[in-house]
């Protein structure tokens, strides 16, 4: 059995399942992860939720046997990378529209997995409901790091477009922003 150590939990991998067991002092994080995995089950970009147990603070979910985005960036070609990054940004937009702040999207290196060309977001234990979420803008900060900017051949968007997007979160302002980044 494969065992992975998280900051707030231990993750045991067996038979295609990941069992995440929270440390006792992080029971509130356990409930948040259960909540957001449940809410997002219909969205196809989170692991399937199989079961959870409040007494053990354990969550049984699909194990996504994929590649972390931070490694994917190094090993993919620029065209593949652009496609995957656009998909990630679309997922961030979906979360923004659902008024869910995932947090840490400015350093998602180990929170996004790519498997069979599909993108999965993991680790929702810090998520919260917010009237003005910033998943898109945080992820853009990540996209604008030198390494990604160069490899994916993307452009830093003008600040006005970011502000405009945050004003109304409309599909139109999102698409304008995306177009400015990916051309
Ligand atoms: N559903 C999953 N599929 C694949 N790997 C996972 C899954 N859940 C957790 N992991 C692995 O376990 C590690 C720790 O999980 P994570 O949710 O980040 O824990 P923590 O929030 O305690 O830091 C992750 O970095 C990842 O390698
Ligand atoms: Mg975590």
mmCIF file with all atom_site columns, N, CA and C in Angstrom, residues 7 30 60 62 95 103 113 128 136 155 166 176 180:
data_model
loop_
_atom_site.group_PDB
_atom_site.id
_atom_site.type_symbol
_atom_site.label_atom_id
_atom_site.label_alt_id
_atom_site.label_comp_id
_atom_site.label_asym_id
_atom_site.label_entity_id
_atom_site.label_seq_id
_atom_site.pdbx_PDB_ins_code
_atom_site.Cartn_x
_atom_site.Cartn_y
_atom_site.Cartn_z
_atom_site.occupancy
_atom_site.B_iso_or_equiv
_atom_site.pdbx_formal_charge
_atom_site.auth_seq_id
_atom_site.auth_comp_id
_atom_site.auth_asym_id
_atom_site.auth_atom_id
_atom_site.pdbx_PDB_model_num
ATOM 1  N N  . UNK A 1 7   ? -0.100  17.750 4.493   1.00 0.00 ? 7   UNK A N  1
ATOM 2  C CA . UNK A 1 7   ? 0.156   18.686 5.599   1.00 0.00 ? 7   UNK A CA 1
ATOM 3  C C  . UNK A 1 7   ? -0.837  18.475 6.738   1.00 0.00 ? 7   UNK A C  1
ATOM 4  N N  . UNK A 1 30  ? -11.636 18.534 7.428   1.00 0.00 ? 30  UNK A N  1
ATOM 5  C CA . UNK A 1 30  ? -12.314 17.308 6.977   1.00 0.00 ? 30  UNK A CA 1
ATOM 6  C C  . UNK A 1 30  ? -13.711 17.649 6.461   1.00 0.00 ? 30  UNK A C  1
ATOM 7  N N  . UNK A 1 60  ? -12.983 8.548  1.587   1.00 0.00 ? 60  UNK A N  1
ATOM 8  C CA . UNK A 1 60  ? -12.591 7.561  0.585   1.00 0.00 ? 60  UNK A CA 1
ATOM 9  C C  . UNK A 1 60  ? -12.969 8.105  -0.781  1.00 0.00 ? 60  UNK A C  1
ATOM 10 N N  . UNK A 1 62  ? -11.781 8.509  -5.255  1.00 0.00 ? 62  UNK A N  1
ATOM 11 C CA . UNK A 1 62  ? -11.060 7.963  -6.403  1.00 0.00 ? 62  UNK A CA 1
ATOM 12 C C  . UNK A 1 62  ? -9.595  8.408  -6.342  1.00 0.00 ? 62  UNK A C  1
ATOM 13 N N  . UNK A 1 95  ? -15.436 27.482 -10.830 1.00 0.00 ? 95  UNK A N  1
ATOM 14 C CA . UNK A 1 95  ? -15.416 27.641 -9.369  1.00 0.00 ? 95  UNK A CA 1
ATOM 15 C C  . UNK A 1 95  ? -15.783 29.073 -8.977  1.00 0.00 ? 95  UNK A C  1
ATOM 16 N N  . UNK A 1 103 ? -8.720  28.381 -2.905  1.00 0.00 ? 103 UNK A N  1
ATOM 17 C CA . UNK A 1 103 ? -7.481  28.806 -2.246  1.00 0.00 ? 103 UNK A CA 1
ATOM 18 C C  . UNK A 1 103 ? -6.258  28.124 -2.855  1.00 0.00 ? 103 UNK A C  1
ATOM 19 N N  . UNK A 1 113 ? -3.968  17.597 -11.102 1.00 0.00 ? 113 UNK A N  1
ATOM 20 C CA . UNK A 1 113 ? -3.430  16.365 -11.693 1.00 0.00 ? 113 UNK A CA 1
ATOM 21 C C  . UNK A 1 113 ? -3.951  16.213 -13.120 1.00 0.00 ? 113 UNK A C  1
ATOM 22 N N  . UNK A 1 128 ? -13.755 27.670 0.666   1.00 0.00 ? 128 UNK A N  1
ATOM 23 C CA . UNK A 1 128 ? -14.865 28.315 1.388   1.00 0.00 ? 128 UNK A CA 1
ATOM 24 C C  . UNK A 1 128 ? -15.762 29.057 0.399   1.00 0.00 ? 128 UNK A C  1
ATOM 25 N N  . UNK A 1 136 ? -9.648  32.395 -10.633 1.00 0.00 ? 136 UNK A N  1
ATOM 26 C CA . UNK A 1 136 ? -9.132  32.774 -11.960 1.00 0.00 ? 136 UNK A CA 1
ATOM 27 C C  . UNK A 1 136 ? -7.935  33.695 -11.822 1.00 0.00 ? 136 UNK A C  1
ATOM 28 N N  . UNK A 1 155 ? 0.623   35.503 -22.809 1.00 0.00 ? 155 UNK A N  1
ATOM 29 C CA . UNK A 1 155 ? 0.860   36.919 -22.518 1.00 0.00 ? 155 UNK A CA 1
ATOM 30 C C  . UNK A 1 155 ? 0.290   37.291 -21.161 1.00 0.00 ? 155 UNK A C  1
ATOM 31 N N  . UNK A 1 166 ? -13.223 40.905 -12.431 1.00 0.00 ? 166 UNK A N  1
ATOM 32 C CA . UNK A 1 166 ? -13.636 40.820 -11.017 1.00 0.00 ? 166 UNK A CA 1
ATOM 33 C C  . UNK A 1 166 ? -14.881 41.662 -10.714 1.00 0.00 ? 166 UNK A C  1
ATOM 34 N N  . UNK A 1 176 ? -12.747 37.562 -22.760 1.00 0.00 ? 176 UNK A N  1
ATOM 35 C CA . UNK A 1 176 ? -11.827 38.637 -23.167 1.00 0.00 ? 176 UNK A CA 1
ATOM 36 C C  . UNK A 1 176 ? -10.471 38.456 -22.484 1.00 0.00 ? 176 UNK A C  1
ATOM 37 N N  . UNK A 1 180 ? -6.840  37.467 -24.155 1.00 0.00 ? 180 UNK A N  1
ATOM 38 C CA . UNK A 1 180 ? -5.649  38.308 -23.964 1.00 0.00 ? 180 UNK A CA 1
ATOM 39 C C  . UNK A 1 180 ? -4.452  37.465 -23.516 1.00 0.00 ? 180 UNK A C  1
#
